[in-house]
XYZ file of N, CA and C in Angstrom:
279
model
N 9.524 -1.795 -0.542
C 10.887 -1.994 -0.998
C 11.646 -2.895 -0.012
N 11.329 -2.789 1.269
C 11.987 -3.650 2.255
C 11.674 -5.117 2.002
N 10.442 -5.395 1.618
C 10.060 -6.782 1.351
C 10.821 -7.342 0.151
N 11.128 -6.497 -0.827
C 11.931 -6.956 -1.969
C 13.318 -7.348 -1.491
N 13.885 -6.575 -0.589
C 15.174 -6.928 -0.004
C 15.091 -8.215 0.803
N 13.979 -8.397 1.502
C 13.787 -9.630 2.270
C 13.747 -10.845 1.350
N 13.092 -10.705 0.192
C 13.070 -11.819 -0.774
C 14.489 -12.214 -1.162
N 15.313 -11.220 -1.437
C 16.708 -11.473 -1.829
C 17.474 -12.125 -0.681
N 17.328 -11.598 0.508
C 18.022 -12.152 1.666
C 17.603 -13.582 1.958
N 16.332 -13.860 1.842
C 15.855 -15.224 2.069
C 16.395 -16.175 1.019
N 16.427 -15.731 -0.221
C 16.989 -16.570 -1.286
C 18.464 -16.841 -1.010
N 19.211 -15.797 -0.651
C 20.632 -15.951 -0.368
C 20.875 -16.885 0.817
N 19.915 -16.939 1.751
C 20.034 -17.811 2.921
C 19.532 -19.225 2.647
N 19.119 -19.471 1.397
C 18.656 -20.809 1.029
C 17.226 -21.112 1.433
N 16.459 -20.087 1.762
C 15.062 -20.282 2.144
C 14.158 -20.106 0.934
N 13.138 -20.929 0.862
C 12.189 -20.841 -0.245
C 11.019 -19.938 0.091
N 10.668 -19.092 -0.851
C 9.486 -18.238 -0.724
C 8.562 -18.602 -1.874
N 7.366 -19.090 -1.599
C 6.688 -19.168 -0.321
C 6.834 -20.507 0.399
N 7.633 -21.422 -0.095
C 7.733 -22.751 0.511
C 8.073 -22.748 1.989
N 9.146 -22.043 2.384
C 9.549 -21.988 3.788
C 8.890 -20.838 4.536
N 8.684 -19.740 3.847
C 8.144 -18.536 4.480
C 7.386 -17.715 3.442
N 6.291 -17.125 3.877
C 5.530 -16.230 3.008
C 5.982 -14.797 3.273
N 5.996 -13.985 2.236
C 6.395 -12.587 2.364
C 5.313 -11.706 1.745
N 4.926 -10.661 2.495
C 3.962 -9.693 2.002
C 4.528 -8.304 2.253
N 4.530 -7.468 1.224
C 5.024 -6.102 1.355
C 3.888 -5.124 1.563
N 4.242 -3.847 1.598
C 3.249 -2.785 1.745
C 3.581 -1.688 0.753
N 2.590 -1.208 0.041
C 2.790 -0.090 -0.862
C 2.509 -0.409 -2.314
N 2.531 -1.673 -2.677
C 2.273 -2.108 -4.051
C 3.134 -1.357 -5.067
N 4.441 -1.321 -4.802
C 5.360 -0.690 -5.752
C 5.382 -1.506 -7.036
N 5.685 -0.877 -8.138
C 5.649 -1.538 -9.446
C 6.561 -2.762 -9.498
N 7.703 -2.701 -8.849
C 8.661 -3.805 -8.891
C 8.090 -5.090 -8.301
N 7.083 -4.987 -7.444
C 6.503 -6.165 -6.802
C 5.932 -7.150 -7.818
N 5.468 -6.655 -8.939
C 4.870 -7.521 -9.961
C 5.910 -8.173 -10.860
N 7.175 -7.751 -10.754
C 8.187 -8.226 -11.701
C 9.336 -8.979 -11.059
N 9.407 -9.034 -9.729
C 10.501 -9.771 -9.088
C 10.164 -11.260 -9.087
N 11.100 -12.081 -8.657
C 10.868 -13.526 -8.623
C 11.154 -14.046 -7.225
N 10.160 -14.600 -6.544
C 8.759 -14.683 -6.955
C 8.099 -13.309 -6.873
N 6.999 -13.164 -7.602
C 6.291 -11.886 -7.523
C 5.807 -11.686 -6.090
N 5.796 -10.433 -5.650
C 5.561 -10.105 -4.243
C 4.102 -9.764 -3.960
N 3.491 -10.497 -3.042
C 2.178 -10.111 -2.534
C 2.361 -8.820 -1.753
N 1.366 -7.947 -1.804
C 1.528 -6.645 -1.171
C 0.192 -6.039 -0.799
N 0.220 -5.135 0.157
C -0.964 -4.369 0.523
C -0.940 -3.084 -0.284
N -2.001 -2.845 -1.030
C -2.151 -1.602 -1.794
C -2.931 -0.636 -0.904
N -2.293 0.462 -0.456
C -2.940 1.347 0.505
C -3.989 2.289 -0.073
N -4.251 2.252 -1.349
C -5.267 3.121 -1.948
C -4.777 4.542 -2.156
N -3.612 4.688 -2.749
C -3.017 6.019 -2.943
C -3.933 6.989 -3.687
N -4.639 6.499 -4.700
C -5.514 7.394 -5.472
C -6.614 7.972 -4.599
N -7.225 7.144 -3.770
C -8.283 7.625 -2.876
C -7.709 8.580 -1.831
N -6.532 8.286 -1.301
C -5.884 9.181 -0.336
C -5.650 10.541 -0.985
N -5.112 10.544 -2.195
C -4.843 11.801 -2.900
C -6.137 12.561 -3.199
N -7.157 11.855 -3.635
C -8.442 12.485 -3.959
C -9.033 13.163 -2.709
N -8.996 12.450 -1.594
C -9.538 13.027 -0.355
C -8.697 14.191 0.146
N -7.379 14.083 0.037
C -6.501 15.162 0.485
C -6.760 16.435 -0.313
N -6.904 16.310 -1.625
C -7.173 17.482 -2.466
C -8.541 18.074 -2.128
N -9.527 17.232 -1.903
C -10.862 17.728 -1.546
C -10.822 18.485 -0.219
N -10.091 17.965 0.759
C -9.977 18.639 2.053
C -9.245 19.974 1.919
N -8.192 19.999 1.120
C -7.472 21.257 0.890
C -8.364 22.286 0.200
N -9.126 21.849 -0.779
C -10.035 22.751 -1.490
C -11.102 23.290 -0.548
N -11.608 22.431 0.329
C -12.616 22.846 1.302
C -12.049 23.913 2.246
N -10.826 23.716 2.715
C -10.188 24.697 3.605
C -9.919 26.012 2.860
N -9.445 25.906 1.633
C -9.169 27.113 0.848
C -10.452 27.899 0.610
N -11.533 27.220 0.298
C -12.824 27.871 0.075
C -13.307 28.561 1.351
N -13.145 27.875 2.481
C -13.564 28.456 3.756
C -12.766 29.716 4.065
N -11.482 29.677 3.842
C -10.647 30.860 4.089
C -11.022 32.004 3.150
N -11.281 31.684 1.895
C -11.605 32.716 0.908
C -12.933 33.399 1.213
N -13.868 32.669 1.772
C -15.191 33.230 2.032
C -15.363 33.692 3.474
N -14.364 33.457 4.310
C -14.466 33.843 5.718
C -15.297 32.892 6.549
N -15.617 31.745 5.998
C -16.399 30.745 6.729
C -15.508 30.058 7.760
N -16.146 29.367 8.667
C -15.390 28.598 9.648
C -14.637 27.473 8.938
N -13.404 27.258 9.391
C -12.630 26.154 8.831
C -13.209 24.834 9.309
N -13.175 23.824 8.474
C -13.689 22.518 8.898
C -12.874 21.987 10.078
N -13.541 21.262 10.943
C -12.871 20.653 12.086
C -11.901 19.578 11.607
N -10.735 19.486 12.257
C -9.827 18.377 11.919
C -10.500 17.055 12.277
N -10.146 16.034 11.584
C -10.744 14.736 11.876
C -9.930 13.614 11.271
N -10.407 12.433 11.487
C -9.771 11.239 10.936
C -10.525 10.823 9.679
N -9.800 10.392 8.703
C -10.404 9.966 7.444
C -9.870 8.580 7.105
N -10.763 7.669 6.864
C -10.391 6.293 6.559
C -10.514 6.041 5.059
N -9.565 5.312 4.526
C -9.655 4.862 3.141
C -9.446 3.354 3.128
N -9.951 2.734 2.110
C -9.815 1.292 1.997
C -8.441 0.891 1.486
N -8.141 -0.348 1.620
C -6.913 -0.921 1.085
C -7.281 -2.276 0.512
N -6.349 -2.852 -0.217
C -6.614 -4.191 -0.745
C -5.334 -5.007 -0.722
N -5.492 -6.301 -0.563
C -4.367 -7.214 -0.606
C -4.208 -7.702 -2.034
N -3.031 -7.505 -2.595
C -2.728 -7.987 -3.940
C -1.949 -9.285 -3.765
N -2.620 -10.392 -4.004
C -1.988 -11.698 -3.786
C -1.178 -12.117 -5.003
N 0.093 -12.401 -4.739
C 0.996 -12.867 -5.791
C 1.731 -14.104 -5.281
N 2.778 -14.502 -5.954
C 3.457 -15.766 -5.660
C 4.105 -15.848 -4.274
N 4.548 -14.761 -3.712
C 5.320 -14.815 -2.466
C 4.502 -15.250 -1.249
N 3.204 -15.329 -1.403
C 2.377 -15.793 -0.279
C 1.459 -16.936 -0.684
N 1.795 -17.594 -1.782
C 0.950 -18.679 -2.283
C 0.915 -19.835 -1.281
N -0.239 -20.437 -1.161
C -0.393 -21.589 -0.286
C 0.006 -22.824 -1.083
N 0.873 -23.647 -0.487
C 1.312 -24.880 -1.159
C 0.128 -25.817 -1.338
N 0.029 -26.421 -2.491
C -1.065 -27.366 -2.740
C -0.795 -28.660 -1.967
N -1.863 -29.215 -1.394
C -1.708 -30.426 -0.551
C -2.104 -31.657 -1.320
Protein backbone atom coordinates (compact mmCIF):
# COMPACT_ATOMS: atom_id res chain seq x y z
CA UNK A 1 0.00 0.00 0.00
CA UNK A 2 2.93 2.34 0.66
CA UNK A 3 4.16 1.86 -2.90
CA UNK A 4 0.73 2.91 -4.20
CA UNK A 5 1.10 6.13 -2.23
CA UNK A 6 4.59 6.56 -3.64
CA UNK A 7 3.19 6.29 -7.18
CA UNK A 8 0.76 9.11 -6.39
CA UNK A 9 3.43 11.26 -4.76
CA UNK A 10 5.81 10.80 -7.66
CA UNK A 11 3.10 11.72 -10.14
CA UNK A 12 2.21 14.81 -8.12
CA UNK A 13 5.91 15.77 -8.10
CA UNK A 14 6.04 15.51 -11.89
CA UNK A 15 8.16 12.36 -11.93
CA UNK A 16 7.50 9.61 -14.45
CA UNK A 17 7.13 6.00 -13.38
CA UNK A 18 8.92 4.05 -14.73
CA UNK A 19 10.61 6.71 -16.89
CA UNK A 20 12.34 8.62 -14.06
CA UNK A 21 12.11 6.00 -11.33
CA UNK A 22 11.00 2.40 -10.98
CA UNK A 23 8.70 1.42 -8.12
CA UNK A 24 8.21 -2.06 -6.68
CA UNK A 25 5.85 -2.84 -3.81
CA UNK A 26 5.57 -5.78 -1.44
CA UNK A 27 2.51 -7.90 -0.74
CA UNK A 28 0.85 -8.09 -4.16
CA UNK A 29 -2.33 -6.36 -2.99
CA UNK A 30 -5.19 -6.47 -5.49
CA UNK A 31 -5.01 -2.73 -6.17
CA UNK A 32 -1.50 -3.15 -7.62
CA UNK A 33 -2.97 -4.61 -10.81
CA UNK A 34 -5.44 -1.75 -11.32
CA UNK A 35 -3.55 1.48 -10.55
CA UNK A 36 -1.84 3.55 -13.23
CA UNK A 37 0.83 2.55 -13.92
CA UNK A 38 0.22 -0.96 -12.67
CA UNK A 39 2.54 -1.73 -9.76
CA UNK A 40 5.28 -4.34 -9.87
CA UNK A 41 5.31 -6.17 -6.56
CA UNK A 42 6.80 -9.01 -4.57
CA UNK A 43 4.25 -11.74 -3.87
CA UNK A 44 5.32 -13.27 -0.54
CA UNK A 45 3.48 -16.58 -1.05
CA UNK A 46 0.64 -16.09 1.44
CA UNK A 47 -1.03 -19.39 0.52
CA UNK A 48 2.11 -21.39 1.24
CA UNK A 49 2.69 -19.47 4.50
CA UNK A 50 -0.88 -20.23 5.59
CA UNK A 51 -0.63 -23.89 4.56
CA UNK A 52 2.59 -24.37 6.53
CA UNK A 53 1.27 -22.49 9.57
CA UNK A 54 -1.83 -24.69 9.73
CA UNK A 55 0.27 -27.84 9.33
CA UNK A 56 2.57 -26.75 12.17
CA UNK A 57 -0.40 -25.95 14.41
CA UNK A 58 -1.97 -29.33 13.65
CA UNK A 59 1.32 -31.07 14.42
CA UNK A 60 1.57 -29.30 17.80
CA UNK A 61 -2.07 -30.03 18.63
CA UNK A 62 -1.59 -33.71 17.78
CA UNK A 63 1.54 -33.88 19.93
CA UNK A 64 -0.26 -32.33 22.89
CA UNK A 65 -3.27 -34.62 22.47
CA UNK A 66 -1.14 -37.76 22.43
CA UNK A 67 1.42 -36.66 25.03
CA UNK A 68 4.22 -36.78 22.48
CA UNK A 69 7.11 -34.36 22.54
CA UNK A 70 6.31 -31.03 20.95
CA UNK A 71 8.20 -30.34 17.75
CA UNK A 72 11.27 -28.16 18.12
CA UNK A 73 10.84 -24.53 17.08
CA UNK A 74 12.59 -23.73 13.85
CA UNK A 75 12.80 -21.52 10.83
CA UNK A 76 10.63 -22.21 7.82
CA UNK A 77 11.33 -20.76 4.40
CA UNK A 78 8.75 -20.17 1.70
CA UNK A 79 9.26 -18.96 -1.81
CA UNK A 80 8.23 -15.62 -3.23
CA UNK A 81 7.87 -14.28 -6.72
CA UNK A 82 8.30 -10.96 -8.44
CA UNK A 83 5.18 -9.85 -10.30
CA UNK A 84 6.48 -7.53 -13.00
CA UNK A 85 4.10 -4.81 -14.11
CA UNK A 86 4.39 -1.35 -15.67
CA UNK A 87 5.96 0.50 -12.72
CA UNK A 88 9.31 -1.20 -13.24
CA UNK A 89 9.32 -1.58 -17.01
CA UNK A 90 12.65 -1.07 -18.72
CA UNK A 91 12.55 1.70 -21.33
CA UNK A 92 13.13 0.41 -24.84
CA UNK A 93 16.40 1.63 -26.37
